[in-house]
mmCIF file of C-alpha atoms and ligand atoms in Angstrom:
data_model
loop_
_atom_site.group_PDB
_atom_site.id
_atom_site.type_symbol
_atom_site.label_atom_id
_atom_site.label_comp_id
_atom_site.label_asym_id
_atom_site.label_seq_id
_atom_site.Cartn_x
_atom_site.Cartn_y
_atom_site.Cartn_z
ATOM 1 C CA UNK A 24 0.000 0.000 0.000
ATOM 2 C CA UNK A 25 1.207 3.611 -0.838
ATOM 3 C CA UNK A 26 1.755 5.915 1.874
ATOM 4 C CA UNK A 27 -0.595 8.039 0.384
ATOM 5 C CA UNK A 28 -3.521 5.942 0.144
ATOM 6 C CA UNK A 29 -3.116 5.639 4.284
ATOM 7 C CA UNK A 30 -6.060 7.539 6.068
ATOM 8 C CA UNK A 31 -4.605 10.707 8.102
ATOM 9 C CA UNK A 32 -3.677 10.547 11.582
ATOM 10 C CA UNK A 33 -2.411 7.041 11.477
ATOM 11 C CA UNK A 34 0.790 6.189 13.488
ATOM 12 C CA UNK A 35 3.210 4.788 11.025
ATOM 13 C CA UNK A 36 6.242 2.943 12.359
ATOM 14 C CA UNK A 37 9.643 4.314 11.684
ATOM 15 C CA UNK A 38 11.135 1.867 9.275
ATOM 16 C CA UNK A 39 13.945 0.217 10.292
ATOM 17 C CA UNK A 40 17.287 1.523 8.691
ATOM 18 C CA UNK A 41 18.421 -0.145 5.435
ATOM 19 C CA UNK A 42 21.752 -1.370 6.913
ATOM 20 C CA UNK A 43 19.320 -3.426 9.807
ATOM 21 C CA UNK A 44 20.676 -6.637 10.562
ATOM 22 C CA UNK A 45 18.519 -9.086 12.509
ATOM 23 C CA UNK A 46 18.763 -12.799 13.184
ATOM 24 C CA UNK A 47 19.514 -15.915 15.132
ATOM 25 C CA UNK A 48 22.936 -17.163 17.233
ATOM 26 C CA UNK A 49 22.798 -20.371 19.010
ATOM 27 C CA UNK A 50 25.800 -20.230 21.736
ATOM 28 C CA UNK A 51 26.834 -23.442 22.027
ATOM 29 C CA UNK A 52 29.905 -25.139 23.628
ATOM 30 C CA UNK A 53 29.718 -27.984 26.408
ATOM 31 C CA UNK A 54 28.209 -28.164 29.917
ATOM 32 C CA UNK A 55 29.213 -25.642 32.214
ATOM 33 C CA UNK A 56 31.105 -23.250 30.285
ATOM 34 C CA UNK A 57 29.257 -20.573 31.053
ATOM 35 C CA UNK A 58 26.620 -20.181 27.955
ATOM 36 C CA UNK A 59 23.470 -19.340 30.949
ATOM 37 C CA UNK A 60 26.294 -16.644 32.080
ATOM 38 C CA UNK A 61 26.528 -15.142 29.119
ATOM 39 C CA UNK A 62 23.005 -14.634 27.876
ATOM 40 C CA UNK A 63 22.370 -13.077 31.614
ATOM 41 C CA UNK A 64 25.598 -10.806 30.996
ATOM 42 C CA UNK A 65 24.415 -9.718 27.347
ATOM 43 C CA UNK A 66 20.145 -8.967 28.673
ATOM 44 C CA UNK A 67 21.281 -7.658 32.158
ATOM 45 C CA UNK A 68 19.078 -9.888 33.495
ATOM 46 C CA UNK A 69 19.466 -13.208 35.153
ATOM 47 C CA UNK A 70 16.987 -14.900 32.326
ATOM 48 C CA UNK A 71 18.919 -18.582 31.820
ATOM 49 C CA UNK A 72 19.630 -20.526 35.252
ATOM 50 C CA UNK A 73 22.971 -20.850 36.256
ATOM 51 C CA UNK A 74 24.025 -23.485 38.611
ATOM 52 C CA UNK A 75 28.330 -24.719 38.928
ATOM 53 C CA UNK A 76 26.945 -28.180 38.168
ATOM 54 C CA UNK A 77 26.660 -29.110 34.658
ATOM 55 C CA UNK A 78 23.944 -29.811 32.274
ATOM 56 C CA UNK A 79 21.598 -27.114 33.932
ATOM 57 C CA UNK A 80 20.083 -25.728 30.936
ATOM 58 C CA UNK A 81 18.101 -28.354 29.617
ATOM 59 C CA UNK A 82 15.975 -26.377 26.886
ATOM 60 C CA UNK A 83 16.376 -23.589 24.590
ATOM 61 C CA UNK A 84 15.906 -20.334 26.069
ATOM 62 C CA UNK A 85 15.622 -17.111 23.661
ATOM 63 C CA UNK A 86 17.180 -13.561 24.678
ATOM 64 C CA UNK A 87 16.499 -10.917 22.634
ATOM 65 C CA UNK A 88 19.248 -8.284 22.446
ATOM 66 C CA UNK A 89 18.630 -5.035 20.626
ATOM 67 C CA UNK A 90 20.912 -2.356 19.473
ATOM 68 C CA UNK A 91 20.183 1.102 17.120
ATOM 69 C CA UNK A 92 21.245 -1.306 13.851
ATOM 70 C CA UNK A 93 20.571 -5.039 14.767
ATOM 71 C CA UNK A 94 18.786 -7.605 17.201
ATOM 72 C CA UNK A 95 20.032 -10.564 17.994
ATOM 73 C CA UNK A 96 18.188 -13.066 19.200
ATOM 74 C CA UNK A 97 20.431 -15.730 21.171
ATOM 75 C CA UNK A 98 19.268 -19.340 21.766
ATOM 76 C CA UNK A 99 21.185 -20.741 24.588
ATOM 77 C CA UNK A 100 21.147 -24.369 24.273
ATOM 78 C CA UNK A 101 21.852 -27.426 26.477
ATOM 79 C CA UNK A 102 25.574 -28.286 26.732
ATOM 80 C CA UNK A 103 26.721 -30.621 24.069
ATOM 81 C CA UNK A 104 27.363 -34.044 25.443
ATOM 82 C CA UNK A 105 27.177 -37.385 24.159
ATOM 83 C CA UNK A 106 24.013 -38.205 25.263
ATOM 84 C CA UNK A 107 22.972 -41.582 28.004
ATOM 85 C CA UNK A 108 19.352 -41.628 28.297
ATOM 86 C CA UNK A 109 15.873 -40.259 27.110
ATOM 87 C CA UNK A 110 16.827 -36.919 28.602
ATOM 88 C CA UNK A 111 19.950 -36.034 27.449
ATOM 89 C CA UNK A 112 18.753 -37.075 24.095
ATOM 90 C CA UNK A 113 16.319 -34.577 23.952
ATOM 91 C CA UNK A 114 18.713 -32.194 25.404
ATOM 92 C CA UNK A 115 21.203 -32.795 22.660
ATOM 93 C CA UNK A 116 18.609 -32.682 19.673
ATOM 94 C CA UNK A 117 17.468 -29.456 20.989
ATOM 95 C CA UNK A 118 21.160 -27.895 21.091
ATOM 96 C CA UNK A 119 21.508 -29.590 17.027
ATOM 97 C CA UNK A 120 18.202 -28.152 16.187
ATOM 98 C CA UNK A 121 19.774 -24.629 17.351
ATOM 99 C CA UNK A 122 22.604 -25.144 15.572
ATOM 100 C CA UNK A 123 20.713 -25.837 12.341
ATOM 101 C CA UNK A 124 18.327 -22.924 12.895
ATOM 102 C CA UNK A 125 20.772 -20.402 13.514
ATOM 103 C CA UNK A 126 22.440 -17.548 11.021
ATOM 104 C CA UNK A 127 25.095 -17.504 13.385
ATOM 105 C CA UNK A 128 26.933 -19.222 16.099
ATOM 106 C CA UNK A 129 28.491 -17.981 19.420
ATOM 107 C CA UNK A 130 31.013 -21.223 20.328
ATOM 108 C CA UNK A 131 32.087 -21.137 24.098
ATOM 109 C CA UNK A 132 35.048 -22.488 25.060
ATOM 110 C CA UNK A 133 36.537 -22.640 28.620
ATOM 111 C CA UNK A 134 40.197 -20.494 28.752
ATOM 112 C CA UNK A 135 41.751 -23.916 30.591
ATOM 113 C CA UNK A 136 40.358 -26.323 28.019
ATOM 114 C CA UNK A 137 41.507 -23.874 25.247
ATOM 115 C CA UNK A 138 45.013 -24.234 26.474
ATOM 116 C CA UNK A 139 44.605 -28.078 26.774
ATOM 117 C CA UNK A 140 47.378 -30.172 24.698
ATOM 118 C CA UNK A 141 44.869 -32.158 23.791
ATOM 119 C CA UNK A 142 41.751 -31.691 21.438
ATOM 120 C CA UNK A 143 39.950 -28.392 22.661
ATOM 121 C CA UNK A 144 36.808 -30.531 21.669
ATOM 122 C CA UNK A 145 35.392 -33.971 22.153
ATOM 123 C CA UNK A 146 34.548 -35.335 18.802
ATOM 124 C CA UNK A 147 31.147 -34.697 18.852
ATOM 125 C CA UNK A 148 31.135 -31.078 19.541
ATOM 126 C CA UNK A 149 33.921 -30.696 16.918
ATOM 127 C CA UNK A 150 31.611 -32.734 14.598
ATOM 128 C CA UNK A 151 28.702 -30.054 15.498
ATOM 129 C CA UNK A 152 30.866 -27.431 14.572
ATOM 130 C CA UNK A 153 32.577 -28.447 11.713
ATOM 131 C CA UNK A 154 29.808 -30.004 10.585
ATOM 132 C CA UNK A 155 28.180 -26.994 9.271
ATOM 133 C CA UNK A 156 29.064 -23.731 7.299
ATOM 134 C CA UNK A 157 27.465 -21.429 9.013
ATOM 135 C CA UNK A 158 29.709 -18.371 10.516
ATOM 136 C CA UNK A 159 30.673 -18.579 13.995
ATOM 137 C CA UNK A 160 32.495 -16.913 16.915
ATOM 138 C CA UNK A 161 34.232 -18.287 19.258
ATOM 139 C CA UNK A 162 34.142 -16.898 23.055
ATOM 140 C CA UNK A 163 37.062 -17.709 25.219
ATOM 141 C CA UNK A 164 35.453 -17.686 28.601
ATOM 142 C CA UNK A 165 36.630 -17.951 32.097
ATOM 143 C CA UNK A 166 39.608 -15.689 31.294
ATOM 144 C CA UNK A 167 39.991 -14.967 34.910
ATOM 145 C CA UNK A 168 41.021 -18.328 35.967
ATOM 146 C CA UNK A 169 44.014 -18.187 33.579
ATOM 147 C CA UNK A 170 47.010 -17.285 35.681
ATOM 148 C CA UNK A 171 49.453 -16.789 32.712
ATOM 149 C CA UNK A 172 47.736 -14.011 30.438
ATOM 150 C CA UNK A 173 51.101 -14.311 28.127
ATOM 151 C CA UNK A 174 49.574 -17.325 26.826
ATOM 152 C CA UNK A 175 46.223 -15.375 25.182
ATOM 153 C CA UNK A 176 47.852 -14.508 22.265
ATOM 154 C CA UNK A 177 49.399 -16.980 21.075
ATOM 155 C CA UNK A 178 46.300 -19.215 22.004
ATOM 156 C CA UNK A 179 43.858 -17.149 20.469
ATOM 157 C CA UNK A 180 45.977 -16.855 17.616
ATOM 158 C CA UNK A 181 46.095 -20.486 17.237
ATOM 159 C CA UNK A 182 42.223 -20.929 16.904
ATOM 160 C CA UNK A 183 42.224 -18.362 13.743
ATOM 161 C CA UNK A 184 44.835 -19.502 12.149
ATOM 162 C CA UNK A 185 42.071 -22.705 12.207
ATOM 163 C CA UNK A 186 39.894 -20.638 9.802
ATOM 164 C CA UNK A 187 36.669 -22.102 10.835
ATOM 165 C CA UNK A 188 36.076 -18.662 12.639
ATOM 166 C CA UNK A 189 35.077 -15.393 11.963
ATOM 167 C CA UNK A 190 36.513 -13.741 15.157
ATOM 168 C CA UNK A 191 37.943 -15.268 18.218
ATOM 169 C CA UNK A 192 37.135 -12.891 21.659
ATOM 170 C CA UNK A 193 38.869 -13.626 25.600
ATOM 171 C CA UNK A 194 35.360 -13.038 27.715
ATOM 172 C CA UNK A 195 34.602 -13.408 31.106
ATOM 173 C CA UNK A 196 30.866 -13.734 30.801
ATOM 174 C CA UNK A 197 31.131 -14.025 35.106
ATOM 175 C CA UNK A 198 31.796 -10.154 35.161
ATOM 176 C CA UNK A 199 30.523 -9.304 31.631
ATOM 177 C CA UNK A 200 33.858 -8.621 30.410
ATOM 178 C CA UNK A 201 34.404 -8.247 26.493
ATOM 179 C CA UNK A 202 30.334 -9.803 25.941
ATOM 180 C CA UNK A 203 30.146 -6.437 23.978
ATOM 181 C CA UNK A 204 33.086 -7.303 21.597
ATOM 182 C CA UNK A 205 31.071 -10.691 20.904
ATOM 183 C CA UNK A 206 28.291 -8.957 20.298
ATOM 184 C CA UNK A 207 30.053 -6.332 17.395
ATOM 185 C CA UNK A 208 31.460 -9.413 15.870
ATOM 186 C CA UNK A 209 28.526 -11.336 15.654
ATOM 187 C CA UNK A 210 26.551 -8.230 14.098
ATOM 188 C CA UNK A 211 27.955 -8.321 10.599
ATOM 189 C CA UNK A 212 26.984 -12.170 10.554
ATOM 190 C CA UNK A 213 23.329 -11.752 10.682
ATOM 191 C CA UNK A 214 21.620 -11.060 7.452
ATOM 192 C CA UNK A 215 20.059 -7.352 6.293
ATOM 193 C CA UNK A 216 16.514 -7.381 7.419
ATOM 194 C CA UNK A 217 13.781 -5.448 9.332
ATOM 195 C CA UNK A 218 13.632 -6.586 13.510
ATOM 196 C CA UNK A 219 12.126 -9.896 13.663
ATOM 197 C CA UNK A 220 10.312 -9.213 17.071
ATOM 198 C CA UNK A 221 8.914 -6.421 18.837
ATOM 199 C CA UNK A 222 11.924 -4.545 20.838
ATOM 200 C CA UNK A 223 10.379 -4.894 23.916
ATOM 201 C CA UNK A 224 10.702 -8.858 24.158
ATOM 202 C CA UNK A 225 13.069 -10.382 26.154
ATOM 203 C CA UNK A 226 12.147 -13.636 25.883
ATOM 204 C CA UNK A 227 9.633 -16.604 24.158
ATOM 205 C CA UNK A 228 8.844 -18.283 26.935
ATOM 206 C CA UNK A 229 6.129 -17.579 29.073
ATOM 207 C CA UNK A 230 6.381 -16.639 33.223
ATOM 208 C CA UNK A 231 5.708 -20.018 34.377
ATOM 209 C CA UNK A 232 8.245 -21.276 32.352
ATOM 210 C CA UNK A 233 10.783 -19.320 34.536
ATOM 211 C CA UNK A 234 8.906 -20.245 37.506
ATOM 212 C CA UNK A 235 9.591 -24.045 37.128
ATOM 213 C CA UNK A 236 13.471 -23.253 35.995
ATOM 214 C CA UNK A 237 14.169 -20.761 38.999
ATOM 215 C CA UNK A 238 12.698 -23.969 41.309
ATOM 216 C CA UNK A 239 15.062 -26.487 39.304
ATOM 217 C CA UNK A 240 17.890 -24.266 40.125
ATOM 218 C CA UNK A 241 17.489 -23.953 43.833
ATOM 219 C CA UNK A 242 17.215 -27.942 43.551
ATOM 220 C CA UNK A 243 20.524 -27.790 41.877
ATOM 221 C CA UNK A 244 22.281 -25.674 44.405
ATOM 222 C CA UNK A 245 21.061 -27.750 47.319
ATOM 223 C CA UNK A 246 21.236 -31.107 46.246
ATOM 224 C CA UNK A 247 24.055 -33.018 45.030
ATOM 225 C CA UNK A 248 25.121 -36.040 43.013
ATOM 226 C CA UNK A 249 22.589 -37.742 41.346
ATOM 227 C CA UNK A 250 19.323 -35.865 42.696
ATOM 228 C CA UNK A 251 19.123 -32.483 40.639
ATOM 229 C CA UNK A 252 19.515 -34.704 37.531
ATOM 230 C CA UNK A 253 16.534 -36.524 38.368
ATOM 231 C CA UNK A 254 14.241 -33.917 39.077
ATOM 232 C CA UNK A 255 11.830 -32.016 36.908
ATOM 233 C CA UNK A 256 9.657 -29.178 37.981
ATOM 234 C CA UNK A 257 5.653 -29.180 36.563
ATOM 235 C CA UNK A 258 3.172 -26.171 37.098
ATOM 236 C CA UNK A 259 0.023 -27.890 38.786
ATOM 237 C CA UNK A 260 -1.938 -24.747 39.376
ATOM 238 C CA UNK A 261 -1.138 -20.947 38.473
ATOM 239 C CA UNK A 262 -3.614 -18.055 39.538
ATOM 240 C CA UNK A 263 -2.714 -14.657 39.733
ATOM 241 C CA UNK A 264 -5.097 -13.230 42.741
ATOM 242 C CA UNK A 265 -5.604 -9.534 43.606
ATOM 243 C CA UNK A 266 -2.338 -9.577 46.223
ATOM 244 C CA UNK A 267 -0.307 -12.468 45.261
ATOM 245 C CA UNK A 268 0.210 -15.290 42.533
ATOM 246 C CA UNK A 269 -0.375 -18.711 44.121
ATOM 247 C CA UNK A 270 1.631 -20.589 42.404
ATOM 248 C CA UNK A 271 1.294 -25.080 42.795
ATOM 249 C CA UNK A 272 4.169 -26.794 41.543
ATOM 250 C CA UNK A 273 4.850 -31.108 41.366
ATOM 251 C CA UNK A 274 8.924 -32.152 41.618
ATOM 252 C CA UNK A 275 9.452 -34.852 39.993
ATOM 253 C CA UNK A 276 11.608 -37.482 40.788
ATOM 254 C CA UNK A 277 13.163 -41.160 39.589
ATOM 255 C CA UNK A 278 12.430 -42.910 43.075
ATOM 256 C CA UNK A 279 10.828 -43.155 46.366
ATOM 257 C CA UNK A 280 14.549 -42.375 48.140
ATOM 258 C CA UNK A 281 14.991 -39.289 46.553
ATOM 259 C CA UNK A 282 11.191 -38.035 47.534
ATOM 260 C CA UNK A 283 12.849 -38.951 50.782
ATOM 261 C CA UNK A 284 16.084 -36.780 50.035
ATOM 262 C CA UNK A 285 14.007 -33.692 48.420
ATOM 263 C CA UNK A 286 11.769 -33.696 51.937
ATOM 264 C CA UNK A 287 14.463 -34.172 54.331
ATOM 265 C CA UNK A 288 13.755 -34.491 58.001
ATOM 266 C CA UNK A 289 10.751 -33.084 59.181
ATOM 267 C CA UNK A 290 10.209 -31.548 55.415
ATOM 268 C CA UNK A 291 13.170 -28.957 55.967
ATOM 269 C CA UNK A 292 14.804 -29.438 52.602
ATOM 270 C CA UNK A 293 11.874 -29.085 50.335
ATOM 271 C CA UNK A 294 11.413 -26.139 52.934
ATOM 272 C CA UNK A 295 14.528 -24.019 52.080
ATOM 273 C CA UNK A 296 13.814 -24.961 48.377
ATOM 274 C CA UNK A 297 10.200 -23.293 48.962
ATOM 275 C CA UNK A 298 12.103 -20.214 50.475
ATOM 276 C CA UNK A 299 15.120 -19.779 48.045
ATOM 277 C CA UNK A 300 12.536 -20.114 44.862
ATOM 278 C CA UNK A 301 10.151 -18.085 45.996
ATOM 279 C CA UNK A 302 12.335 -14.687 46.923
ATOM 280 C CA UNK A 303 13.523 -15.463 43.138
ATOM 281 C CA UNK A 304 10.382 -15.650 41.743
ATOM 282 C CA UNK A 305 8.899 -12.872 43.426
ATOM 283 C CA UNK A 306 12.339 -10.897 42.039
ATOM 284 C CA UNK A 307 11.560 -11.955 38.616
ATOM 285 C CA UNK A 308 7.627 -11.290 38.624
ATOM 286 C CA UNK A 309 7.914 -8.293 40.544
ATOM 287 C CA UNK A 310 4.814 -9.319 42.701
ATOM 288 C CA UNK A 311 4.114 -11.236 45.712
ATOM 289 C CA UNK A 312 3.803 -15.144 45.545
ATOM 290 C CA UNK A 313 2.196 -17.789 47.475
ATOM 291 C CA UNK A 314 4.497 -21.463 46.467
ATOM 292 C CA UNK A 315 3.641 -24.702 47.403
ATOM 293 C CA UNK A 316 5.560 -27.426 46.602
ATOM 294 C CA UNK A 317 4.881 -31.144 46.256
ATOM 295 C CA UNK A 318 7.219 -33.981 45.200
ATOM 296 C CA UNK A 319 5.972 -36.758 43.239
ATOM 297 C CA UNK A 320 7.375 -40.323 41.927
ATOM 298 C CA UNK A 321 7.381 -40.847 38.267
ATOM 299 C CA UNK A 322 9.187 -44.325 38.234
ATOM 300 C CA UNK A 323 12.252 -43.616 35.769
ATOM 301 C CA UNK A 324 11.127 -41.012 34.016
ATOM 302 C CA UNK A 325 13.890 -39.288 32.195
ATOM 303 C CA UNK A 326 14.831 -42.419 30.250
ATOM 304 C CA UNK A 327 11.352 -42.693 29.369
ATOM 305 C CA UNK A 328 10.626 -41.461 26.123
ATOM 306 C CA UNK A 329 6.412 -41.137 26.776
ATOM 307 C CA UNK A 330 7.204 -39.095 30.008
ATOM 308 C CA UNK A 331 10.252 -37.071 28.290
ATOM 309 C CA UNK A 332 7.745 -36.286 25.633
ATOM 310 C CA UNK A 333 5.092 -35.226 27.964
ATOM 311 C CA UNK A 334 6.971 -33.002 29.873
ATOM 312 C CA UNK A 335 7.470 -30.865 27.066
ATOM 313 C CA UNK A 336 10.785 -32.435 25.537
ATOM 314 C CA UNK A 337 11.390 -32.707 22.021
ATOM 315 C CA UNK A 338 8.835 -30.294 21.348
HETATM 316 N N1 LIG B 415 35.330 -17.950 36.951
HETATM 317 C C1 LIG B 415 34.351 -17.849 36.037
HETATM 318 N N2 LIG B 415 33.249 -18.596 36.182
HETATM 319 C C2 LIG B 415 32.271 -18.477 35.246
HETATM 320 C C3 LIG B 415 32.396 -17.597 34.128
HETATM 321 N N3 LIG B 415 31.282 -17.714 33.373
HETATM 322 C C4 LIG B 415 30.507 -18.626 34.007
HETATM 323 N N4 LIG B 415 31.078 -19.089 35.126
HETATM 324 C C5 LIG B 415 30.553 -20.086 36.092
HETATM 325 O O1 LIG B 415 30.486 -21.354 35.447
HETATM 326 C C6 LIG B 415 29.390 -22.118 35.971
HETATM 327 C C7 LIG B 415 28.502 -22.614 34.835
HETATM 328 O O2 LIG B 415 27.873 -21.506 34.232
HETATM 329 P P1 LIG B 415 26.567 -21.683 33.332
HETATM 330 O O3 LIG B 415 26.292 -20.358 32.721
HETATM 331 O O4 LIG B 415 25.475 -22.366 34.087
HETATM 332 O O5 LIG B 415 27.127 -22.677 32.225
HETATM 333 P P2 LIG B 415 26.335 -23.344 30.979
HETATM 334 O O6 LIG B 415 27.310 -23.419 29.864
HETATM 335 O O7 LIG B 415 25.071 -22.619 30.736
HETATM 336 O O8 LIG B 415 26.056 -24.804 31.547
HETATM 337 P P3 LIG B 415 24.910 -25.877 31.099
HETATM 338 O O9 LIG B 415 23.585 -25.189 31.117
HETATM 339 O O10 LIG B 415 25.026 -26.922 32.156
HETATM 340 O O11 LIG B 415 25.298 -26.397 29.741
HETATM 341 C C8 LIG B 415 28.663 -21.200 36.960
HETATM 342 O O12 LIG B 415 29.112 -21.521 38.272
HETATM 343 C C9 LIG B 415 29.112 -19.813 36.543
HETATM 344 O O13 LIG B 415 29.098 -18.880 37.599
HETATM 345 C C10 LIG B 415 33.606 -16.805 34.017
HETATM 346 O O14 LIG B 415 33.801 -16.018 33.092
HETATM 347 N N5 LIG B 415 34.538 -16.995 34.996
HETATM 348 MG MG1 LIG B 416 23.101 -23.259 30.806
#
C-alpha cells in the first residue's frame, strides 16, 4: 500500500534503517562453560539458570538483544554431550536443532580447556561445529582463571589460524567482560533485514516457564550427586489473585529415596527450596507469591521417552 492511500492521523512505524541486521545465534559449547552466564551478561538480566553443576540448561531459552542497527536473538542451548538416556537425548537434539536454525553461532570455550594439549573438543562437539558452514564466533570464557595471560595470544591466535572462525574474543561472561566485543562481531553475521520481534521482548517463553526453571535451580544448588539430575519441575496450578500469585508446583523425581532426600527431616529441605525459589520468583515477577511445593514419583522417568515427551521435551 502507498503511503498516500493511508487515512490521516495514522501512526506509522519508523522503518527500520536499510543497513538493519537481525537474526539468530545459538551459543553453544559444552556443559558448564558458562553459555546461561553469558546470555544473563548480554540482557542484564538473570533470564537462563545458572548453577556450577553441569547440564543445567536443559531447553532452549531465547534472549532478545537489541541495538540502534541489529537484534540478535540468542538461543542458549543445552551443553553438548554425548548423550545416556531419554533426557539427554532430547537435550542434545534441541542444542543440534539450534545449531541448524541459527544464522550464526556464538562457540564457548573454557580459557583452561583452550590451552589443553589435547583436542579443545570432544569429537562430537567438533563434529557439530565443523559439521556446518554457518559463521561462527568463538568466546574464550573464564579468562579470569588463567594465571598466565602471556599465553592469550598466542592461544587465540592459534584458533584463527584454524579458519573455521570469523573472530575469536577472551570473555569473562562471570563479570561481563568483552560480551560487547562478541556482540560487534557477531553483528555483521546476521543477514540485512527489518527486527524480527517487537523490541520490547526479552524472551519466548512464558512466566511459568521461569517459575519451574528458577525452582530447578534452587534444587541444583542444594542437592548433590545424582538428585538435581533426576528432578523435573511441573506447574500444577497458576492463579494470579488480587495480592499475590499462588503458584502449585509437582517435583518430579526417579524414586521413592529421593522423595525422601528432596523432603528431608521433618520436610526442611523441600522447605529451604520453597524459600530460596520463591524470593527469586517474586524478584523476577515483581509481585508477591504464594508457592507450594509437592514432590511426586514418576518411576524412571527421564529415560522414558512417553514421560520425556510429555513433559514438554522434544517439542
Ligand atoms: N570464573 C568464572 N566462572 C564463570 C564464568 N562464566 C561462568 N562461570 C561459572 O560457570 C558455571 C557454569 O555456568 P553456566 O552459565 O550455568 O554454564 P552453561 O554453559 O550454561 O552450563 P549448562 O547449562 O550446564 O550447559 C557457573 O558456576 C558460573 O558462575 C567466568 O567467566 N569466569
Ligand atoms: Mg546453561
Amino acid at each position: 500500500m502507498d503511503d498516500t492511500t493511508l487515512p490521516p492521523n495514522i501512526d506509522v512505524p519508523a522503518a527500520p534503517p536499510p543497513d538493519f541486521r537481525a537474526g539468530f545465534v545459538a551459543i553453544i559449547g559444552e556443559p558448564n562453560v558458562g553459555k546461561s552466564t553469558f546470555l544473563n551478561a548480554v540482557l542484564g538480566t538473570k533470564l537462563s539458570i545458572v548453577t556450577n553443576k553441569p547440564q543445567t540448561t536443559r531447553r532452549q531459552v531465547l534472549g532478545f538483544q537489541n541495538g540502534e542497527n541489529h537484534q540478535i536473538i540468542f538461543v542458549d542451548t543445552p551443553g553438548l554431550i554425548a548423550p545416556a538416556y531419554a533426557l539427554q537425548r532430547s537435550m542434545v537434539e534441541s542444542a543440534h536443532r539450534a545449531v541448524g536454525d541459527a544464522d550464526a553461532l556464538l562457540v564457548l570455550l573454557e580459557a583452561g580447556k583452550a590451552l589443553s594439549k589435547h583436542a579443545p573438543f570432544p569429537d562430537f562437539m567438533a563434529a557439530v561445529i565443523d559439521g556446518t558452514t554457518t559463521p561462527a564466533v568463538l568466546a574464550i570464557n573464564k579468562m579470569d582463571q588463567l594465571s598466565d595471560k602471556s599465553l592469550v595470544l598466542p592461544m587465540m591466535k592459534s584458533f584463527s589460524d584454524t579458519g573455521r572462525y570469523k573472530a575469536v574474543v577472551p570473555m569473562c561472561a562471570l563479570v561481563a567482560d568483552n560480551v560487547q566485543a562478541a556482540i560487534s562481531e557477531l553483528v555483521p553475521l546476521l543477514p540485512l533485514q527489518p527486527p524480527l520481534y517487537p523490541a520490547d521482548m526479552l524472551s519466548d517463553q512464558p512466566e511459568r516457564f521461569f517459575v519451574t526453571e528458577i525452582i530447578r535451580e534452587k534444587i541444583f544448588e542444594q542437592f548433590r550427586q545424582e538428585v538435581p539430575y533426576a528432578t523435573e519441575v511441573v506447574i500444577a496450578e497458576y492463579r494470579e489473585e488480587d495480592t499475590r500469585d499462588f503458584i502449585a508446583a509437582d517435583i518430579l523425581v526417579e524414586r521413592d529415596s529421593q522423595k525422601r532426600i528432596l523432603i528431608g527431616a521433618k520436610g526442611a529441605a523441600i522447605k529451604a527450596i520453597g524459600t530460596a525459589a520463591r524470593a527469586d520468583i517474586e524478584e523476577f515477577l515483581g509481585r508477591h507469591v504464594y508457592l507450594e511445593l509437592h514432590v511426586k514419583v514418576r518411576e524412571g522417568w527421564r529415560d522414558n521417552e512417553d514421560w520425556v515427551r510429555r513433559l514438554g521435551y522434544n517439542s
